[in-house]
XYZ file of C-alpha atoms in Angstrom:
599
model
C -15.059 -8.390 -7.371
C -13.590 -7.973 -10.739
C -11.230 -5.172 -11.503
C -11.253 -5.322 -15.134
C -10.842 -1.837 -16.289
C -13.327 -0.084 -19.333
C -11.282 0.946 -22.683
C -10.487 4.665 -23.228
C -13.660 4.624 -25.607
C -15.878 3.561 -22.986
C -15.090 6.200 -20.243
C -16.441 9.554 -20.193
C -15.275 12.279 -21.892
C -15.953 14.942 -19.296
C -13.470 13.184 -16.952
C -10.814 13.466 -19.698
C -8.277 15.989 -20.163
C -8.797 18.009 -23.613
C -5.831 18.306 -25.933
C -7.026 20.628 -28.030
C -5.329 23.761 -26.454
C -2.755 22.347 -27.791
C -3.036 20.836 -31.275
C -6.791 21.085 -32.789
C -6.363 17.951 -34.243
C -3.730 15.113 -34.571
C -2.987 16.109 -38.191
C -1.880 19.546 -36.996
C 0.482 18.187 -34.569
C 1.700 15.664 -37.299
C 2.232 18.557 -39.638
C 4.155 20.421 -37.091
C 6.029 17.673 -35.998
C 7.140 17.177 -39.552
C 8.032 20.836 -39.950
C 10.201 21.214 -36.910
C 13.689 20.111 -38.536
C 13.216 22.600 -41.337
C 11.971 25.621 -38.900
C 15.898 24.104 -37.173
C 17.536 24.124 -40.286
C 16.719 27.762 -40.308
C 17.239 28.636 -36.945
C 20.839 27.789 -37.595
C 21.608 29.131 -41.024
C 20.355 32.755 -39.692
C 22.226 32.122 -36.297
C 25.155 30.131 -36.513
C 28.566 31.581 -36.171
C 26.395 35.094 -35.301
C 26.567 35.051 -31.568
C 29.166 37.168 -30.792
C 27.398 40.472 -29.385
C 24.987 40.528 -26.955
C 22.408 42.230 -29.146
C 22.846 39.042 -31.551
C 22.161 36.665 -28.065
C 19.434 38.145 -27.190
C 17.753 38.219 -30.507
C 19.457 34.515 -30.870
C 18.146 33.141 -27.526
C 14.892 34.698 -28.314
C 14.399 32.879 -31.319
C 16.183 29.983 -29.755
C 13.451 29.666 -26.969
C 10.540 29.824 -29.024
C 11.474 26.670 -30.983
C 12.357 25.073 -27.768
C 8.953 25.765 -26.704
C 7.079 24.629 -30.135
C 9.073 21.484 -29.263
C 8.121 20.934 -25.733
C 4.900 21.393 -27.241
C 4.407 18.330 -29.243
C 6.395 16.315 -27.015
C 4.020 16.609 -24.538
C 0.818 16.566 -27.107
C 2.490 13.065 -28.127
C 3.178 11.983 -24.761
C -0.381 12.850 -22.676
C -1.795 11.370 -26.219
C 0.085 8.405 -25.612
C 0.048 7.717 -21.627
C -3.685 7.681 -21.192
C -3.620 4.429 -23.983
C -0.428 3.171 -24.701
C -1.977 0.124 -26.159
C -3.859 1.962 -29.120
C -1.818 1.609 -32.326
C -2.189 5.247 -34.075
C -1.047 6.694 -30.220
C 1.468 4.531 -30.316
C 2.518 5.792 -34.393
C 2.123 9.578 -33.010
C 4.405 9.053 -29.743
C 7.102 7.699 -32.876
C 6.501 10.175 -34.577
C 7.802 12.906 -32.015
C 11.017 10.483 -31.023
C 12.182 10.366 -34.912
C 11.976 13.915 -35.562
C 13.440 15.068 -32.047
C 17.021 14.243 -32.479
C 16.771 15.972 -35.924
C 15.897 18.962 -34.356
C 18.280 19.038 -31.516
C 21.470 18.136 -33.660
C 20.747 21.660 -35.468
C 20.426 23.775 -32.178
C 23.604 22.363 -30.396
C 25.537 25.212 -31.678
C 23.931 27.769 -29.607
C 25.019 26.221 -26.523
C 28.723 25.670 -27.780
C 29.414 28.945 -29.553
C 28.243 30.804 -26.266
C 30.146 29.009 -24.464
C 33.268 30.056 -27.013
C 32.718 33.251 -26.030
C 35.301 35.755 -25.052
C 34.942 36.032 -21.448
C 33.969 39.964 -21.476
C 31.250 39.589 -23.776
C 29.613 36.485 -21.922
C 29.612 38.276 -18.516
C 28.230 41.323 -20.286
C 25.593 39.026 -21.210
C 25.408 37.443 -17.921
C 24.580 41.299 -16.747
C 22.755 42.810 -19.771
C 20.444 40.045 -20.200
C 17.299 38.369 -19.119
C 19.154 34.915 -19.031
C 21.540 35.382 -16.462
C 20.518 32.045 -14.334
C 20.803 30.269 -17.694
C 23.755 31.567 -18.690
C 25.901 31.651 -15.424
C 24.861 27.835 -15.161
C 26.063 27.035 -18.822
C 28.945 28.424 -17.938
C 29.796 25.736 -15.430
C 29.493 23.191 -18.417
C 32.565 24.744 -20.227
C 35.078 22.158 -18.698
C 32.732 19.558 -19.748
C 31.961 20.872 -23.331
C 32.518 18.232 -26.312
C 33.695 19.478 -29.878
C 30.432 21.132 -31.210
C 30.716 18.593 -34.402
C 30.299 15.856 -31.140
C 27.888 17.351 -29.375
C 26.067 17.842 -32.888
C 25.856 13.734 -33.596
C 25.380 13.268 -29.216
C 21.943 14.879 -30.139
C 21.182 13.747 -32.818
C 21.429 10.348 -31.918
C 19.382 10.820 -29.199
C 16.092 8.517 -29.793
C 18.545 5.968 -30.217
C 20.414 6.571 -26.597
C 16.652 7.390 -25.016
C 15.763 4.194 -26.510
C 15.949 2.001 -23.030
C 13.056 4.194 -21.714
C 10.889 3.717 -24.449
C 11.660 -0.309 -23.869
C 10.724 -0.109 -20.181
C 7.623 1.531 -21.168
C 6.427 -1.084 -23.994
C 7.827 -4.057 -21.463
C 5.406 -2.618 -18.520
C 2.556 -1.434 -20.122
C 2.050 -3.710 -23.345
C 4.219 -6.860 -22.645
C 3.824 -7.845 -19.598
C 0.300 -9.791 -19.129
C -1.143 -10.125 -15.772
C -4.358 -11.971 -16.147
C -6.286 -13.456 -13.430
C -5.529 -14.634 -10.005
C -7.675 -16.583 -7.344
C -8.648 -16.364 -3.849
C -11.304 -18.544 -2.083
C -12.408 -20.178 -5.558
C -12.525 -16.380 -6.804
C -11.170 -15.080 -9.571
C -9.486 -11.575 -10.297
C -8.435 -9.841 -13.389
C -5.259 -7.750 -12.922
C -2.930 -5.253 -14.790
C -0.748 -2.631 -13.226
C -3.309 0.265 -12.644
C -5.338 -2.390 -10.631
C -2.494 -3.666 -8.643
C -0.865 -0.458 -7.674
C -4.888 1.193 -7.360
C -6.885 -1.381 -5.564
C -5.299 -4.536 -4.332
C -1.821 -3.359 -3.129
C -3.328 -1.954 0.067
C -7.259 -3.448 -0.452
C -7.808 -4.096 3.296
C -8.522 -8.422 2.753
C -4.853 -9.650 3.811
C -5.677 -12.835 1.895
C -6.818 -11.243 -1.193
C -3.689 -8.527 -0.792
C -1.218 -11.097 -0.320
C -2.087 -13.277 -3.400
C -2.267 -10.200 -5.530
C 1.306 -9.383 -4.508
C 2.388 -12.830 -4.767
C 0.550 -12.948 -8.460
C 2.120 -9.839 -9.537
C 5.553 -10.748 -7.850
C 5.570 -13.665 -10.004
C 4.518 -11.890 -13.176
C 6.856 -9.413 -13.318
C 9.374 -11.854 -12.334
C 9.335 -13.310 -15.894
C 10.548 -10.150 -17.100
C 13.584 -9.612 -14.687
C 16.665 -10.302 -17.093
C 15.352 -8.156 -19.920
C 14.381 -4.958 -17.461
C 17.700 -5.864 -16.291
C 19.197 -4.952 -19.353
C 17.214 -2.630 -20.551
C 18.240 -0.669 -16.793
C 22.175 -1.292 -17.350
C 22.257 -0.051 -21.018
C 20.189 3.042 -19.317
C 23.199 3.485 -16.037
C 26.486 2.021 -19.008
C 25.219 5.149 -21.613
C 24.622 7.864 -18.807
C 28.158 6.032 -17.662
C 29.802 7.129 -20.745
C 29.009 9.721 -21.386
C 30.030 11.117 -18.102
C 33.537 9.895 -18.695
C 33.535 11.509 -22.440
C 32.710 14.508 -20.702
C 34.927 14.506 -17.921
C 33.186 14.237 -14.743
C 34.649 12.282 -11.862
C 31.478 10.003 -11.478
C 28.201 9.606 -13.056
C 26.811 11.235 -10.006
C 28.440 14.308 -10.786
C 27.404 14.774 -13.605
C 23.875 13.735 -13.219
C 23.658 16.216 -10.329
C 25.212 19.184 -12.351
C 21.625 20.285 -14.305
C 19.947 20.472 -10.932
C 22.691 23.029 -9.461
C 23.132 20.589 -6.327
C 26.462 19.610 -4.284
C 27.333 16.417 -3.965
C 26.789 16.928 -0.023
C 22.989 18.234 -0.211
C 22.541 15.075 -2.266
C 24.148 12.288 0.447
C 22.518 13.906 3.619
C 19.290 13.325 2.302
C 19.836 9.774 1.365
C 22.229 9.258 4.429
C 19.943 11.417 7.188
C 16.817 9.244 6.668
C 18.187 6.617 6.580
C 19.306 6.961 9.856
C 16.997 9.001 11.665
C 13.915 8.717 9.270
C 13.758 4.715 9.885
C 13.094 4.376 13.595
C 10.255 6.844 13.034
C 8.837 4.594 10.257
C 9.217 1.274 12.386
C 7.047 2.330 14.878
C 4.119 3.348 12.169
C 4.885 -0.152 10.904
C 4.265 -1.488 14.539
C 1.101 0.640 14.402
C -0.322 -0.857 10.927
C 0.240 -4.153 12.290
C -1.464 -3.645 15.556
C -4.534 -1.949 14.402
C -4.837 -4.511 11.430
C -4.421 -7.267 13.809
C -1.661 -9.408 11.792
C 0.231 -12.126 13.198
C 3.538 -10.460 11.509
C 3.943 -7.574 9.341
C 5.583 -8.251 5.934
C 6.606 -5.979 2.890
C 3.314 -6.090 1.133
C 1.181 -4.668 4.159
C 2.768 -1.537 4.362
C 0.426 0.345 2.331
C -2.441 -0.718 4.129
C -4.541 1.472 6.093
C -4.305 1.741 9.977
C -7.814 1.650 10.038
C -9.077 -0.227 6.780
C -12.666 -0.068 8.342
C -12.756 3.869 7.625
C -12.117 4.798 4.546
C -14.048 8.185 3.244
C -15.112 8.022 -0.518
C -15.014 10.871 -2.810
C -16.678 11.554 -5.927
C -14.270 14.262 -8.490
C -16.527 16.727 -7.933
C -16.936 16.470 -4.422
C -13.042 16.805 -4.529
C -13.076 20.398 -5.293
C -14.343 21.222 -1.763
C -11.412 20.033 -0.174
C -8.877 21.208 -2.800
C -10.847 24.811 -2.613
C -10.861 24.912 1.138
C -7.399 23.743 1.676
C -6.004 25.761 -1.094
C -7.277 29.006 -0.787
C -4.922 30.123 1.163
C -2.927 30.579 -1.689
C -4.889 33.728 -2.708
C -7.278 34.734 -5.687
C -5.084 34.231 -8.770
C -4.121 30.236 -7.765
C -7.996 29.864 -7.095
C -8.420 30.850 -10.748
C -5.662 28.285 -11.933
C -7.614 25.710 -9.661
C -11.397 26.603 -11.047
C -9.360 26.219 -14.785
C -8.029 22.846 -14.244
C -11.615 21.543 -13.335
C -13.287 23.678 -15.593
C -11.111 23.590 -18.608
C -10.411 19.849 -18.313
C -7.020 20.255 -17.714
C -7.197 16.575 -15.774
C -7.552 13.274 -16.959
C -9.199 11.359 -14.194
C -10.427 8.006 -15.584
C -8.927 4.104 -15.234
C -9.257 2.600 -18.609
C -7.268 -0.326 -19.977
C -3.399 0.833 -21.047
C -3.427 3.888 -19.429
C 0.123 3.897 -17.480
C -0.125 4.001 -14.205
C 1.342 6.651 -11.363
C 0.262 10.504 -11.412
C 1.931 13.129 -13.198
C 1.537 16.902 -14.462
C 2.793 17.613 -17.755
C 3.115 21.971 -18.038
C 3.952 23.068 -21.557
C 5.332 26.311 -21.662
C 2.274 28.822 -23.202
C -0.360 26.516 -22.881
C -1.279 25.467 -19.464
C -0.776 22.282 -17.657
C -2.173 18.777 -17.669
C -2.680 16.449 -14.985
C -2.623 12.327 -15.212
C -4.046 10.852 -12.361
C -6.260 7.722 -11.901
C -9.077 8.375 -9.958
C -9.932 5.484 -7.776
C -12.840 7.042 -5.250
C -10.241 6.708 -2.134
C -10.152 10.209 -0.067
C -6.605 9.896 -0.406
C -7.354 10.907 -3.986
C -7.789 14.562 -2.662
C -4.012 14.591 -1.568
C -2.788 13.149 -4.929
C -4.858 15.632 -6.869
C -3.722 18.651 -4.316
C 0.183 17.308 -5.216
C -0.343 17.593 -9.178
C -2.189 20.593 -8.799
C 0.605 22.296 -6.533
C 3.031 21.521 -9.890
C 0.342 23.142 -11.885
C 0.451 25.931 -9.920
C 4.054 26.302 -9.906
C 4.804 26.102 -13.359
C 1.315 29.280 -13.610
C 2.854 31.267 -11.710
C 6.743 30.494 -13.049
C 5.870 30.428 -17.064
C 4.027 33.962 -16.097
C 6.881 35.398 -14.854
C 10.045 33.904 -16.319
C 11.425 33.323 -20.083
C 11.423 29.454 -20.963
C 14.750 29.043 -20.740
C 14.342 29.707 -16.893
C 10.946 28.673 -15.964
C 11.897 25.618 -15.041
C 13.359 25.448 -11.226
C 15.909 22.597 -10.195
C 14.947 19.020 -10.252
C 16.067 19.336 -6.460
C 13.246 22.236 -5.682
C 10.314 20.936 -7.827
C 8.394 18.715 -5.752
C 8.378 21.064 -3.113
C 5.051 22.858 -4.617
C 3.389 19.873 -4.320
C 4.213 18.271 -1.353
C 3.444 21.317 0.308
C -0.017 21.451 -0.606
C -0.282 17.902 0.716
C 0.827 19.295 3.694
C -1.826 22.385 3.431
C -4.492 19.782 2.983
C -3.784 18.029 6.099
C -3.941 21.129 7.952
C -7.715 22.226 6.523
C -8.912 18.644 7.290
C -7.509 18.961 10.934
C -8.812 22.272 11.183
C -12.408 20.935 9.805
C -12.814 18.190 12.035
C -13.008 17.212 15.802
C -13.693 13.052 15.286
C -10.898 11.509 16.476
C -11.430 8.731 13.892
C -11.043 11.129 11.317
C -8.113 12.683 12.305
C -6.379 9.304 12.880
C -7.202 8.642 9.219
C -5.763 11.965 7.844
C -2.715 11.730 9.706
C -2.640 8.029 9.025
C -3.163 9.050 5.216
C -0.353 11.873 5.465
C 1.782 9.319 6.898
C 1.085 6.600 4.520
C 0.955 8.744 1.279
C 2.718 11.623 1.692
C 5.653 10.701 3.468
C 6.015 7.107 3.180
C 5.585 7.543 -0.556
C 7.750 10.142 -1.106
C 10.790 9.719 2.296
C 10.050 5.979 2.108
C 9.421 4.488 -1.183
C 11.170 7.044 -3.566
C 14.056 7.299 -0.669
C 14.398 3.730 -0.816
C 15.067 3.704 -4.871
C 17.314 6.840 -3.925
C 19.629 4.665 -1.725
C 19.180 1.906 -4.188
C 20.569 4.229 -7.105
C 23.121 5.450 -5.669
C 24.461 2.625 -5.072
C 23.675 1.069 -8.644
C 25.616 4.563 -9.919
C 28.744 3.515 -7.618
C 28.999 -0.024 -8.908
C 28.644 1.560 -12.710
C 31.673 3.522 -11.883
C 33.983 0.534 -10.721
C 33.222 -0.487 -13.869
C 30.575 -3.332 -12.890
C 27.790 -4.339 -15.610
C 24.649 -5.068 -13.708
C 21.933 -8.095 -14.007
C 19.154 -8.993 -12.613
C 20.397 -10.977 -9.811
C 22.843 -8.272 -8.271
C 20.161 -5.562 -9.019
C 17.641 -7.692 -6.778
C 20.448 -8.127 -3.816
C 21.120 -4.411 -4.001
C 17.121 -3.520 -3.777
C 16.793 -6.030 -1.164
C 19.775 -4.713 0.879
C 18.572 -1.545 1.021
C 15.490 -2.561 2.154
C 16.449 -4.464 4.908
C 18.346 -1.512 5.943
C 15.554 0.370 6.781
C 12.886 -1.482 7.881
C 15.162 -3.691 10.199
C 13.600 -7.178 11.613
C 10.413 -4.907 11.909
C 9.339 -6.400 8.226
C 9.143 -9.578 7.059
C 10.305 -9.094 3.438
C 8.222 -11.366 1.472
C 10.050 -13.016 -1.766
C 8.941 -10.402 -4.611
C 10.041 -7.123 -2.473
C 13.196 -7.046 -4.051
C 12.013 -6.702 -7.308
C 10.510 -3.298 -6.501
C 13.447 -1.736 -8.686
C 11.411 -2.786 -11.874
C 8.528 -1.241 -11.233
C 9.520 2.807 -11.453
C 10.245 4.895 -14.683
C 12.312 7.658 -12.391
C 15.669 5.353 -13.107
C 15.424 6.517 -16.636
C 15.352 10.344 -15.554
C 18.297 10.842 -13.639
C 18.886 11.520 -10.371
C 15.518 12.413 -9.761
C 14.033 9.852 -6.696
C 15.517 11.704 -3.895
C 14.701 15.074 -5.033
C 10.907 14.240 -3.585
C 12.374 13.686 0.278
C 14.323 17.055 -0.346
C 11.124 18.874 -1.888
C 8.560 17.567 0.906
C 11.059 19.392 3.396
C 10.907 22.200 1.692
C 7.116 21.748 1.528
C 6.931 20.588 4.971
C 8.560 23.964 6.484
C 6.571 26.118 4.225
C 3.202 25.038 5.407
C 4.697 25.783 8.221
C 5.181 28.627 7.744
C 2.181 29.696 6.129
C -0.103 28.136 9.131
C 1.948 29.930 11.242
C 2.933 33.418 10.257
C 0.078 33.774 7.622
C 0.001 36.484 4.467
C 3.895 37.136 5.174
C 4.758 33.520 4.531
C 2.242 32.738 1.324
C 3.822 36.131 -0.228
C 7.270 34.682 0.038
C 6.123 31.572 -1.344
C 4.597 33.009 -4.748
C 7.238 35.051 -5.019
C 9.493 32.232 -4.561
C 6.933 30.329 -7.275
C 7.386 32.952 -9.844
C 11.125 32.389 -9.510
C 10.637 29.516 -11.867
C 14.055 28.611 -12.610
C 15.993 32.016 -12.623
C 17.985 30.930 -9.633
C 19.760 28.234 -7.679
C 17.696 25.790 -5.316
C 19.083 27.111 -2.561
C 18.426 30.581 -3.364
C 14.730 29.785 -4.090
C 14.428 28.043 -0.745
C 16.168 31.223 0.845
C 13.478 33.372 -0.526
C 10.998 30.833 0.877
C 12.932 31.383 4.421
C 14.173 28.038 4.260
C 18.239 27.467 4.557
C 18.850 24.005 2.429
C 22.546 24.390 3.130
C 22.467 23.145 6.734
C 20.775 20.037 7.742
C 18.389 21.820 9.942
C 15.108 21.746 7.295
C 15.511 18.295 7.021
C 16.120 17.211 10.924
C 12.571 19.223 11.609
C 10.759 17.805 8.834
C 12.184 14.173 10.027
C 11.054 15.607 13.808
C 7.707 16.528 12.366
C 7.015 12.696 11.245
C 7.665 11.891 14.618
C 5.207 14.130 16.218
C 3.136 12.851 13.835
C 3.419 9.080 14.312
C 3.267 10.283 18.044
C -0.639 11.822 17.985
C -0.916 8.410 15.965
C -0.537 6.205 18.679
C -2.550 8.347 20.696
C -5.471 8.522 19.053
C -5.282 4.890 18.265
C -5.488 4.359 22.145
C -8.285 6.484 22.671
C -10.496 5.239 19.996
């Protein structure tokens, strides 16, 4: 079967998202867009050298926020324009468009965050007290130490395109470089890009026609190692540098210092499942190979299903029967943001030629939010689409309640409202069926999706970065050949002699975009605990628990992530959360096993 995809002008529109809400048109965002720098320009010739009373930053921050927001705006109009055809030439112009007037606009708002932090001491903490940007303020605070001259933190911005470039790279490399073609099995031939590899054939249940694929695309993106390579280290050198101009001890310092995170939260993740996550996960692998009936069990098997035979299909609207029934717990008012995003096509659902591939929800501060998702049929499509829509709901309930400049929680917090609704969909589908087949494939799919993806895979690029980050700081430059060891390494660590790792594995590292964002990878294994207790919770102890947890929602960003987890009745500051969430997969993998012998 061919799986050459249609071209964004052949899909249908209904299953598209619909821009509109925020730019009518593409000339009104290009006329925005162009006015931006000037609306800057006056930002700071009204404000600068003027906040020095905390009527002036109020008014100041006021003002301050609603550019930021007209910003975020057409970044994100440029970027969901962009993703869903990144092969279409005016898209392409557009996305450009935003990147050459950003740094403009951010060179002429750097002031704000230096003269505040100028401040005499009295009049910031009477600002800290007074104000409705005490999270934000408190936490610039911490940046003092760290603060450049404002005349270099001026040209740091407004070079940025130019130091952002090695994303933009990566991007073109992946999506418009790099051409798969066609590959055979048994005299049959297959067309292949990366939506198709990563949708259909990385876990299609033909080990022949799985294995070639891999082996195909292995070989592909091999081709393209040493320029990734140093597209990656010019990423890691610049974040590298920076960290020493401003100070910090490491790069992981100063990476983790936006997401309000100790250095210790962020190595017992890594180091914790590591160690007590991977003898869970070697006994699911035991189970895939078992109940798939393969001679031995190597690295591009994983993601196959334990039983490939049962696989329920879903049409989108069918979807919204499971997302409704395992969602409504969450009470009237996220029902409404759920009947929106369907109704008001706030999802783009089709596979079309150059759309990127992954999931992803995009939440512009007064609009509404946007999901990107591929929609391939699979049931497991409900739990993808419950994930984006648990960030949608988040970012509802936090933009309702919270000022932009803290709406948006911790990196370290914000895939818990997403994984937990994984989580909340694995408990309706449980609670709506007795066939033990079916419950071995929702656990199976939990397993496979939820946690492997997000305490396996992205754990597994976690461990990986880290160490990338500590070579960086002896001073190493990296290639393509140490990057590969490094992946491979880490690996190996995990999965033991359990997995035969297939030549290609190691060049997983080229495959993600969430190198170029930080230190964001492990932030999903410390989210889906937080998600994991919380439905919990919620199945549990009921209304108590889901009022905690839009309360803790509407927090948005106005506090640390281990205050918002306290309001959720979670402690993040022990280890505890994380040792029951790793005890949970066990339990888990256990009912697993059991219902594999009974059936």
């Amino acid at each position: 079967m061919s799986q050459k995809l249609p071209q964004r002008s052949e899909v249908a529109t209904a299953e598209t998202w619909d821009l509109t809400d925020l730019y009518p048109n593409t000339e009104s965002y290009e006329q925005a867009v162009k006015s931006l720098p000037q609306e800057a320009q006056a930002f700071k010739a009204q404000y600068e050298n003027q906040l020095n009373t905390v009527d002036k930053i109020e008014k100041g921050l006021n003002t301050y926020s609603r550019l930021l927001i007209e910003l975020e705006r057409a970044g994100n109009y440029a970027e969901l324009l962009h993703s869903v055809d990144t092969s279409d030439a005016e898209r392409q112009r557009l996305n450009a468009l935003f990147s050459t007037q950003y740094g403009k606009v951010l060179s002429q708002l750097t002031f704000v965050e230096s003269e505040l932090l100028n401040l005499d001491d009295a009049v910031m903490q009477q600002a800290i007290s007074e104000l409705d940007y005490s999270y934000y303020l408190s936490q610039l605070q911490k940046k003092k130490p760290y603060l450049l001259h404002p005349k270099a933190e001026e040209a740091l911005a407004s070079m940025s395109p130019a130091l952002d470039v090695p994303y933009d790279i990566y991007g073109v490399t992946k999506m418009l470089d790099i051409d798969f073609g066609q590959f055979e099995v048994d005299g049959k031939r297959y067309d292949m890009d990366y939506t198709t590899f990563e949708g259909y054939y990385e876990d299609h249940d033909d080990t022949a026609l799985r294995r070639a694929s891999f082996r195909h695309f292995s070989d592909t993106i091999k081709k393209y190692e040493h320029t990734t390579a140093a597209v990656y280290n010019a990423q890691v050198q610049r974040e590298k540098l920076e960290a020493d101009l401003r100070g910090y001890d490491s790069v992981i310092e100063y990476l983790l210092e936006e997401q309000d995170v100790t250095l210790e939260m962020y190595h017992r993740q890594i180091d914790l499942i590591m160690s007590d996550l991977a003898p869970i996960m070697r006994r699911y692998a035991k189970l895939i190979q078992q109940a798939n009936h393969l001679d031995e069990l190597r690295f591009e098997d994983l993601k196959i299903s334990i039983d490939p035979t049962f696989e329920p299909e879903i049409t989108i609207e069918e979807s919204k029967k499971y997302i409704f029934g395992a969602l409504d717990v969450l009470g009237p008012e996220y029902v409404d943001m759920l009947q929106q995003a369907y109704d008001a096509r706030w999802i783009d659902f089709p596979q079309n030629k150059g759309k990127e591939t992954g999931a992803y929800c995009a939440s512009p501060y007064a609009s509404h939010s946007y999901i990107f998702i591929s929609w391939t049929g699979k049931m497991t499509e409900a739990f993808v689409l419950a994930h984006e829509l648990g960030h949608a709901g988040h970012f509802t309930f936090a933009q309702k309640h919270q000022n932009y400049l803290q709406s948006e929680a911790s990196m370290y917090f914000v895939e818990a409202p997403s994984t937990m609704n994984e989580m909340l969909m694995l408990n309706y589908l449980f609670k709506n069926s007795n066939d033990a087949r079916f419950k071995r494939w929702a656990i199976a799919s939990i397993i496979s999706r939820t946690y492997y993806h997000n305490m396996v895979t992205h754990l597994l690029e976690a461990a990986y970065q880290r160490e990338v980050y500590q070579r960086v700081d002896q001073g190493e430059s990296l290639s393509a050949p140490t990057l590969n060891a490094i992946k491979r390494n880490v690996i190996e660590q995990f999965w033991g002699d359990t997995v035969t790792l297939t030549e290609g594995a190691e060049l997983t590292w080229m495959r993600q975009p969430h190198y170029y964002m930080g230190l964001y990878s492990y932030t999903y294994s410390a989210g889906l605990t937080i998600g994991t207790i919380m439905a919990q919770r919620i199945k549990n102890e009921g209304e108590p628990a889901v009022q905690d947890w839009l309360n803790t929602l509407s927090a948005g960003g106005s506090m640390s992530p281990v205050e918002l987890a306290q309001l959720a009745g979670i402690d993040v500051t022990t280890d505890q959360p994380l040792k029951d969430t790793i005890g949970y997969i066990g339990q888990l993998v256990d009912e697993l096993e059991s219902l594999t012998s009974e059936i």
